[in-house]
mmCIF file of C-alpha atoms in Angstrom:
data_model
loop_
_atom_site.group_PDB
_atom_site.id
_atom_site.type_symbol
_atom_site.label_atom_id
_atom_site.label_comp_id
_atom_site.label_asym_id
_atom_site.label_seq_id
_atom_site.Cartn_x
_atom_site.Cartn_y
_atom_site.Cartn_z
ATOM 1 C CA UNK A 1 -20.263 7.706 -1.522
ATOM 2 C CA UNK A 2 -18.678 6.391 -4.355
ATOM 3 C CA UNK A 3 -17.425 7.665 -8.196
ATOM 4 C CA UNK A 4 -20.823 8.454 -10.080
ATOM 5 C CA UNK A 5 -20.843 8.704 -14.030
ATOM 6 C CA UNK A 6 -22.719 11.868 -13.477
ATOM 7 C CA UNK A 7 -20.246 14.199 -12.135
ATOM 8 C CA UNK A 8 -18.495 16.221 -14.355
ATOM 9 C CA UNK A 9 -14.552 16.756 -13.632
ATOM 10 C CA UNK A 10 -13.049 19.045 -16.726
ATOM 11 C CA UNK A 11 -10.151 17.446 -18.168
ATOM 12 C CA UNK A 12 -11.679 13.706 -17.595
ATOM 13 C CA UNK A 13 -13.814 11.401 -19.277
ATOM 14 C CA UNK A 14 -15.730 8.224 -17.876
ATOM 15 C CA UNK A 15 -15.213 4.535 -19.212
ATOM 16 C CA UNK A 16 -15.532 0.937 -18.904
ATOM 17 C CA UNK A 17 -12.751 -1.244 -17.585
ATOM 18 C CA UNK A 18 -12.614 -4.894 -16.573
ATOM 19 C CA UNK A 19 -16.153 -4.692 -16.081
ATOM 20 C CA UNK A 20 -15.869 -1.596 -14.115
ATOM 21 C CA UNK A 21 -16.878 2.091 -14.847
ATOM 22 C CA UNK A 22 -13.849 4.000 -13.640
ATOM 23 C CA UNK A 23 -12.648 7.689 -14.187
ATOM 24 C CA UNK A 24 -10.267 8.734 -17.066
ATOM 25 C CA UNK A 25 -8.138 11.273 -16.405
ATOM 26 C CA UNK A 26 -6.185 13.492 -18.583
ATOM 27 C CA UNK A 27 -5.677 16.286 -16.899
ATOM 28 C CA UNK A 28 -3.451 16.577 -13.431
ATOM 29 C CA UNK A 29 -5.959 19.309 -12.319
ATOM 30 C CA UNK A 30 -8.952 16.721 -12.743
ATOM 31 C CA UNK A 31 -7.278 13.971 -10.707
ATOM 32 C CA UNK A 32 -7.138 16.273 -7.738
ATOM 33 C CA UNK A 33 -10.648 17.384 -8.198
ATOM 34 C CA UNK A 34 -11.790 13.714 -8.434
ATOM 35 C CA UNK A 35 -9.271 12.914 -4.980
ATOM 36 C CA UNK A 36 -10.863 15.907 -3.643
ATOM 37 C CA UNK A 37 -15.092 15.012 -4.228
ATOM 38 C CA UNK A 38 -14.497 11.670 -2.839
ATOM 39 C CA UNK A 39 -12.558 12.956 0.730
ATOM 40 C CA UNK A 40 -15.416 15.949 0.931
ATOM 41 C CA UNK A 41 -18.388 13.394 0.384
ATOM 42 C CA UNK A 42 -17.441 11.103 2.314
ATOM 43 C CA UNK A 43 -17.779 10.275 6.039
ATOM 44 C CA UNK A 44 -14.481 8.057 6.273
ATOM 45 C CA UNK A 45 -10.668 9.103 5.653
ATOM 46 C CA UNK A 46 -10.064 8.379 1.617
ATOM 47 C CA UNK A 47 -6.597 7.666 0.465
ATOM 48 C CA UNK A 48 -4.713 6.009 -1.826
ATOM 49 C CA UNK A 49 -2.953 3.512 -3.638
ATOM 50 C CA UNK A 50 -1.153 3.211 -6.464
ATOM 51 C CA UNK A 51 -1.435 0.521 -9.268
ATOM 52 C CA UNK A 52 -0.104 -1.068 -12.728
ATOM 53 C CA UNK A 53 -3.119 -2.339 -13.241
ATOM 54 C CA UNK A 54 -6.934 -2.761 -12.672
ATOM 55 C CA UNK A 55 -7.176 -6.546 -10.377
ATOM 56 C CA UNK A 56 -9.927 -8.382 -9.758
ATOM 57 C CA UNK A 57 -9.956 -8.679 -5.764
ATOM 58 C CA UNK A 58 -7.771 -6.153 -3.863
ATOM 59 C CA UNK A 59 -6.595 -8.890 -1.619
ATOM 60 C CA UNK A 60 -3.811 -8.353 1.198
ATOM 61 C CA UNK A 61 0.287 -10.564 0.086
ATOM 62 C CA UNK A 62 -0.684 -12.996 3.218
ATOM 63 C CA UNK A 63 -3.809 -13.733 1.535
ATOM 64 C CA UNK A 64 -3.241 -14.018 -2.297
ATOM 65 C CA UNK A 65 -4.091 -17.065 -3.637
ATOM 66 C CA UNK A 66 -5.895 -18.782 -1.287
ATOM 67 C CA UNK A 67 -9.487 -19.419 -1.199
ATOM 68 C CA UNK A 68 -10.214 -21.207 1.974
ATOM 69 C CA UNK A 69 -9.947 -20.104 5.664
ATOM 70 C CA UNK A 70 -7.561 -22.848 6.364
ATOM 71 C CA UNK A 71 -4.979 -21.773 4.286
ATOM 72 C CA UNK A 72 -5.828 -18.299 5.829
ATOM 73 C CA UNK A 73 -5.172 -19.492 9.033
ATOM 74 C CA UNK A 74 -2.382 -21.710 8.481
ATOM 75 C CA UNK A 75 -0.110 -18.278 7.093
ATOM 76 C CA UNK A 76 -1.558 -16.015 9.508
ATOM 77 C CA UNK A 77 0.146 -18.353 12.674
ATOM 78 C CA UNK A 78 3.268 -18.507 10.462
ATOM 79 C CA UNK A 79 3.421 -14.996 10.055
ATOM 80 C CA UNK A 80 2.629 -14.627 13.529
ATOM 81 C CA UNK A 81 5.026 -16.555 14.584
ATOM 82 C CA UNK A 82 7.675 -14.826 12.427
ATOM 83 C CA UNK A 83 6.778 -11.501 14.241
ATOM 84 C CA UNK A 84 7.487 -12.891 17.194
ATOM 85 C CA UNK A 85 10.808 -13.655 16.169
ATOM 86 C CA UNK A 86 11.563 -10.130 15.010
ATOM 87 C CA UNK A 87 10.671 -8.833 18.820
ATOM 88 C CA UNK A 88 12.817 -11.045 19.802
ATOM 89 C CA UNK A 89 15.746 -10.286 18.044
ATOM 90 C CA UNK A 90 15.515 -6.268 18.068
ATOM 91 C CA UNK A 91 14.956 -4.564 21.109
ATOM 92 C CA UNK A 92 13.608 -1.513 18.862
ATOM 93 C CA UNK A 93 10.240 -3.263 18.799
ATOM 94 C CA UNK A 94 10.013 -2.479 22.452
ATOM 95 C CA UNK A 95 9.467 1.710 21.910
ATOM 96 C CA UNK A 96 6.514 1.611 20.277
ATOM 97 C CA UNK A 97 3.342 -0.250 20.765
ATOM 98 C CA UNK A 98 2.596 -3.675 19.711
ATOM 99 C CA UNK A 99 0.042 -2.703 17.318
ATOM 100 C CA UNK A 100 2.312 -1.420 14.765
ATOM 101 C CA UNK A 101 4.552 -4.188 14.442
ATOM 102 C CA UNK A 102 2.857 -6.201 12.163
ATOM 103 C CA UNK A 103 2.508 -2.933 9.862
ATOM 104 C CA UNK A 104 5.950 -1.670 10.121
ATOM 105 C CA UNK A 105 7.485 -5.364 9.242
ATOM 106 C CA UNK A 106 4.894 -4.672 5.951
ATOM 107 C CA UNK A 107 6.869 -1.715 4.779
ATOM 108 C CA UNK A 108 9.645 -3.387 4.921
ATOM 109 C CA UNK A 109 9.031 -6.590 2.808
ATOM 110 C CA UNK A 110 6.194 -9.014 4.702
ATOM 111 C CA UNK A 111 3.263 -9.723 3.787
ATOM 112 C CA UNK A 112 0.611 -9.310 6.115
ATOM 113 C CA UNK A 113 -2.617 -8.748 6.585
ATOM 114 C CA UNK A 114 -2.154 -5.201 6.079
ATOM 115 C CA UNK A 115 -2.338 -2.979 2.602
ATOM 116 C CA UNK A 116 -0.378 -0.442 1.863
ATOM 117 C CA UNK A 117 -1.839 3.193 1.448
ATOM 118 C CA UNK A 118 -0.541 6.822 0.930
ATOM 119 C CA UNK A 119 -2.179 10.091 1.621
ATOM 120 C CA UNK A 120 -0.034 11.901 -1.134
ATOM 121 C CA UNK A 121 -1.353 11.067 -4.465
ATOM 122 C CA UNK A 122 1.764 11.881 -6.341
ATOM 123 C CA UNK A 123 3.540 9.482 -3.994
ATOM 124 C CA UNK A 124 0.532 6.251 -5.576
ATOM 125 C CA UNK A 125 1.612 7.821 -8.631
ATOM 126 C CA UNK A 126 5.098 7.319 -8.577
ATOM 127 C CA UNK A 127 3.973 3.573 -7.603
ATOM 128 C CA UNK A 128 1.785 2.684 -10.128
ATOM 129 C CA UNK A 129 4.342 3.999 -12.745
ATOM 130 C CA UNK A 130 7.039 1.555 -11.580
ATOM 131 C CA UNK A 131 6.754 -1.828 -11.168
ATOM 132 C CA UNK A 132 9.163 -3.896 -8.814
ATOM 133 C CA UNK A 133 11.912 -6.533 -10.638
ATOM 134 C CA UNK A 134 12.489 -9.086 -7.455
ATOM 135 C CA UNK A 135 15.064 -12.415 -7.538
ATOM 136 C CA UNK A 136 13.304 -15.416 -6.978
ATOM 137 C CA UNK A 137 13.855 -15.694 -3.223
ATOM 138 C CA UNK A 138 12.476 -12.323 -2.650
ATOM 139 C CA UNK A 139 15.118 -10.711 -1.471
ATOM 140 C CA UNK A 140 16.371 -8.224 -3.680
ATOM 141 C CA UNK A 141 14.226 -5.715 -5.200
ATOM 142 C CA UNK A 142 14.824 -2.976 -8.027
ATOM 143 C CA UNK A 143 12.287 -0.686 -9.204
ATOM 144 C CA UNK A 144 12.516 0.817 -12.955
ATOM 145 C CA UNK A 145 10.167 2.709 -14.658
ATOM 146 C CA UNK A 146 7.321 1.081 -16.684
ATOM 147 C CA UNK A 147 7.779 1.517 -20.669
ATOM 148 C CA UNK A 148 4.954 2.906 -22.211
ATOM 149 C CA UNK A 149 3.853 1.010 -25.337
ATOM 150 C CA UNK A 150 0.315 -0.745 -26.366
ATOM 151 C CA UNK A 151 0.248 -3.196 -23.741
ATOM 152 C CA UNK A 152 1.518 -1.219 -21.096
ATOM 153 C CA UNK A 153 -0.600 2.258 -21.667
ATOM 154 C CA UNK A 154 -1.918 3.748 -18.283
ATOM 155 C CA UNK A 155 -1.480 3.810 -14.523
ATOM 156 C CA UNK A 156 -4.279 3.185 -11.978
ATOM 157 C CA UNK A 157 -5.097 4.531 -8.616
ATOM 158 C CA UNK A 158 -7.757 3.073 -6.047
ATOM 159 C CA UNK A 159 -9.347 5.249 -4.222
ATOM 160 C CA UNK A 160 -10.428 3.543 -0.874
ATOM 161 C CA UNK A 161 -11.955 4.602 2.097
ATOM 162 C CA UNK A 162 -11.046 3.749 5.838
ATOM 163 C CA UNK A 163 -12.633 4.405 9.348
ATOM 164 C CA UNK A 164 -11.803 7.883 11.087
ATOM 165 C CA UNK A 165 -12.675 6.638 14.457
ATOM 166 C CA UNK A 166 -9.234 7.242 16.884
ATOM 167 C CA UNK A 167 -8.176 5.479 19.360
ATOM 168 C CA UNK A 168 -6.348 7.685 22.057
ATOM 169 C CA UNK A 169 -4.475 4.996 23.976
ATOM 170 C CA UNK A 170 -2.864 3.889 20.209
ATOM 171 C CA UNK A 171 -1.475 7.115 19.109
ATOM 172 C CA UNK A 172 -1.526 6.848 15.016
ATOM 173 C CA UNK A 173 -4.466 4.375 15.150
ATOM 174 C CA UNK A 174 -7.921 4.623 13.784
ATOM 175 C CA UNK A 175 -10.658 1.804 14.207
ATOM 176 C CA UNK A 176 -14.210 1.068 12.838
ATOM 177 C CA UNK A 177 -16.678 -0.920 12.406
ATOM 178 C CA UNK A 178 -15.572 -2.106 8.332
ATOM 179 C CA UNK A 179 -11.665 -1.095 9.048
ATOM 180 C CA UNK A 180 -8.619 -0.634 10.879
ATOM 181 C CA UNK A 181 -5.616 2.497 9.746
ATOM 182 C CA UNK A 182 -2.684 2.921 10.587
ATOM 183 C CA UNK A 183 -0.636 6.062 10.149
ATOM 184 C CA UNK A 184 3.080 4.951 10.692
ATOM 185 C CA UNK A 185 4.627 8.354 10.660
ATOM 186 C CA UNK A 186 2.610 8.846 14.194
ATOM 187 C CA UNK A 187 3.154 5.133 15.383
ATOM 188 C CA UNK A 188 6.426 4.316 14.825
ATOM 189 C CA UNK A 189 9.554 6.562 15.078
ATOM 190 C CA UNK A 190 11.481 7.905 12.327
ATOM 191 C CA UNK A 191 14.596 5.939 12.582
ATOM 192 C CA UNK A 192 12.642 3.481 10.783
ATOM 193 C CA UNK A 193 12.595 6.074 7.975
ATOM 194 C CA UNK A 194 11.018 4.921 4.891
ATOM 195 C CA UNK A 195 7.187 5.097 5.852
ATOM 196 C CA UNK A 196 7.977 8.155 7.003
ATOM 197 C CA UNK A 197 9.416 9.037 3.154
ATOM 198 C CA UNK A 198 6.661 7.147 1.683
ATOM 199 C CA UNK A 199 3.680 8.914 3.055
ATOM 200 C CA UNK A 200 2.847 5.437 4.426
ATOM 201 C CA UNK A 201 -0.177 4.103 5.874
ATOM 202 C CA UNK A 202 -1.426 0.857 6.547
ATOM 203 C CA UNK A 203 -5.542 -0.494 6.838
ATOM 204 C CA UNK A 204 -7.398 -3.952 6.841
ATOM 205 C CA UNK A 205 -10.467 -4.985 7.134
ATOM 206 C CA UNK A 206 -11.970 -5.905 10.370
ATOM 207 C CA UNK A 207 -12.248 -9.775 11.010
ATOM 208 C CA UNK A 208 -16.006 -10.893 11.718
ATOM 209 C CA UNK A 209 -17.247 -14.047 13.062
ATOM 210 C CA UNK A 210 -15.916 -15.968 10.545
ATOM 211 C CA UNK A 211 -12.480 -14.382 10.110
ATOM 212 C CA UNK A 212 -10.713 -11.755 8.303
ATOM 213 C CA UNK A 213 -12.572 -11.828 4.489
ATOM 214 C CA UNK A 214 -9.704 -12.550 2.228
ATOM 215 C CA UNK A 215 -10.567 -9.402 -0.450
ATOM 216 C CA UNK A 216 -11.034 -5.924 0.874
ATOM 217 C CA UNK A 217 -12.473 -4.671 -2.503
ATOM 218 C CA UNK A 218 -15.440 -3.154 0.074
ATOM 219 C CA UNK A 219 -13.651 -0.264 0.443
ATOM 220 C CA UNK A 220 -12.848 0.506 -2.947
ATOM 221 C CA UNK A 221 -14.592 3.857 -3.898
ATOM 222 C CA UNK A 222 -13.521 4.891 -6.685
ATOM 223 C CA UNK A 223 -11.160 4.377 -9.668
ATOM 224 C CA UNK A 224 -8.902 6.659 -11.918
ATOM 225 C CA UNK A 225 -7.014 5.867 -14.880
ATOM 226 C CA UNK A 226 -3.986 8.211 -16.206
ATOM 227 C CA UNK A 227 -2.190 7.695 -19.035
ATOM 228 C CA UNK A 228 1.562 6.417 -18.489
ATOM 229 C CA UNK A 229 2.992 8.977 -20.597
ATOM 230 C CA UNK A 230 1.108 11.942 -19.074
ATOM 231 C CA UNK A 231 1.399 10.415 -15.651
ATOM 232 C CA UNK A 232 5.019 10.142 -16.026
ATOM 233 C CA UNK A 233 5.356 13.983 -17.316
ATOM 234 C CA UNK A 234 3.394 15.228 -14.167
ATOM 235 C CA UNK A 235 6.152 13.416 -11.954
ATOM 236 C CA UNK A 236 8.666 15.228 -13.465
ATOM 237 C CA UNK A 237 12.120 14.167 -12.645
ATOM 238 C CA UNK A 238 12.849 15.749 -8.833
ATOM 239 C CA UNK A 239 14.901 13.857 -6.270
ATOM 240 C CA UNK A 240 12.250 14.366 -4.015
ATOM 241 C CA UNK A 241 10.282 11.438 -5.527
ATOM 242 C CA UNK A 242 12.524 8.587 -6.758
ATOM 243 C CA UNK A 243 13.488 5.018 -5.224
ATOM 244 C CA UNK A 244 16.204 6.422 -3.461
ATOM 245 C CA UNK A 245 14.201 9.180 -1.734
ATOM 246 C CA UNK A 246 11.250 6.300 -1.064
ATOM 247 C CA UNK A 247 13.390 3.870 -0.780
ATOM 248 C CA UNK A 248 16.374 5.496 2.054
ATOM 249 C CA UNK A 249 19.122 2.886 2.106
ATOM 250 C CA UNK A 250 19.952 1.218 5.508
ATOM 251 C CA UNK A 251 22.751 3.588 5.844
ATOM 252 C CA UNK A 252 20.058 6.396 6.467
ATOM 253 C CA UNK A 253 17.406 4.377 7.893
ATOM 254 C CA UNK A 254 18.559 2.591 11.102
ATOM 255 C CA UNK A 255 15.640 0.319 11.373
ATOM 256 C CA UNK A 256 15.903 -0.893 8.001
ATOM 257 C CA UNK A 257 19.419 -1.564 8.970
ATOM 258 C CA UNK A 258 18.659 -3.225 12.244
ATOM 259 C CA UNK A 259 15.761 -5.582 10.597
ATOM 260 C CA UNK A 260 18.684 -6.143 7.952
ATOM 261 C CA UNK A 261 21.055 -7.694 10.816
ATOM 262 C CA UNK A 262 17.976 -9.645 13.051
ATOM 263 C CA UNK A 263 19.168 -12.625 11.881
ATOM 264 C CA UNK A 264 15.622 -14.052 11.335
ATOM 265 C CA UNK A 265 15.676 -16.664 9.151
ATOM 266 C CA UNK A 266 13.047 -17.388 6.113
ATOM 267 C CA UNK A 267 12.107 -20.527 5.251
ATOM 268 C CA UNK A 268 11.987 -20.742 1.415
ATOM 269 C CA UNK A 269 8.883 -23.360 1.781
ATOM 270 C CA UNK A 270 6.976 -20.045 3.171
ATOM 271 C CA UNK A 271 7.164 -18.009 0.431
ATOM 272 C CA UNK A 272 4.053 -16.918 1.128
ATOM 273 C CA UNK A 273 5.415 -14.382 4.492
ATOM 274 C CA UNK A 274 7.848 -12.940 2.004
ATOM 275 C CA UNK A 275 11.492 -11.000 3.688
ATOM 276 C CA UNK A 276 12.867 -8.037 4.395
ATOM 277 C CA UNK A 277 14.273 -7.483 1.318
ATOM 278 C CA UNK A 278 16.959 -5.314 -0.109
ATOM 279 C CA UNK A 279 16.026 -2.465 -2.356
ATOM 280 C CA UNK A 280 18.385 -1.570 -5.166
ATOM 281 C CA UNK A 281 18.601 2.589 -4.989
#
């Protein structure tokens, strides 16, 4: 099931964008009612993700800009390898399964073959009406609002679907035949606090003969545009959703902290893995 320019949601209007028909939204009621068709129509878990703009691939970090499985294969063993490092070097990894790791290491600053997801639309919101100012290493981070004006007008949010098929011996892990999820307030433990904050969820697609494909647009269902200004007014200004409530400094979030303190190193000629970085809050 995906978005159909025949339904009808009050307070909405359909257009054409970047060659694609998505929803227009310009009323907060109508954005729940579209969230809401798609998760009751379909047979797989929708959720969401929040966006600046409309892209032409949605395409994991490890993956961007590459076109060739070599250079897929070349950064997955680096990152790999990198992981390894992190196990290593914090005993924490040992509490929780090995199937997480690669996802919690994500959240905090990797790329990976993992996207980032939330269940809490307000929460994609609040993403896709910031935008992340990074140094040129990658290792400090501060998010600031986006400024509406004619070139920067609306805020985007994908909705995309993921199999609901659990796995019982992986608690807070669901596997199908297009995807795998990954809930890591169930996984992982909260002293790595912020996906617990952010709502956050992880999924990829599932690697075939030929390898992981490098775009996961397949599981892109659906489309809504908000304007900035309105999206911004819906937010509101509670402490409840702001970079220092997404965000928890390492003071509150031990894991953070401890990932902090490894002492894994990051070789500037692999830009590519990224860091765990430090988030200005």
């Amino acid at each position: 099931m995906i978005f159909d320019e025949k339904l009808n949601f009050n307070g909405s209007n359909w257009i054409k964008e970047n060659g694609q028909i998505i929803l227009n939204v310009e009323e907060s009621h109508a954005l729940i009612m579209a969230a809401g068709y798609l998760k009751h129509n379909n047979e797989d878990g929708i959720y969401f993700r929040g966006q600046r703009k409309i892209y032409d691939d949605l395409s994991p970090g490890l993956y961007r800009g590459i076109k060739n499985d070599s250079a897929k294969y070349g950064r997955e063993t680096a990152l790999y390898k990198k992981i390894d490092e992190f196990k290593s070097n914090c005993s924490l990894f040992s509490k929780f399964g090995d199937y997480a790791a690669e996802p919690i290491l994500q959240h905090y600053g990797l790329n990976t073959t993992w996207i980032d997801i939330v269940d809490n639309i307000w929460v994609a919101l609040w993403f896709a009406c910031h935008e992340a100012r990074c140094t040129k290493d990658g290792k400090f981070i501060h998010y600031q609002k986006r400024i509406p004006d004619e070139n920067n007008k609306f805020a985007y949010i994908y909705l995309l679907a993921a199999n609901l098929n659990p796995d019982r011996k992986k608690p807070g892990y669901w596997r199908g035949n297009e995807t795998e999820l990954i809930d890591l307030r169930v996984a992982a433990p909260s002293y790595f606090l912020r996906p617990h904050a952010q709502h956050g969820l992880l999924f990829r697609c599932i690697g075939k003969e030929s390898g992981r494909p490098l775009s996961y647009a397949s599981q892109i269902k659906g489309v809504v545009r908000i304007p900035l200004r309105k999206a911004f007014d819906w937010l509101g200004n509670g402490q409840t959703i702001g970079t220092h409530a997404l965000f928890p400094p390492a003071y509150y979030d031990n894991g953070y902290k401890i990932l902090l303190q490894s002492g894994v190193d990051f070789d500037a000629k692999a830009k590519y893995i990224g860091c765990i970085n430090s988030v200005g809050t």
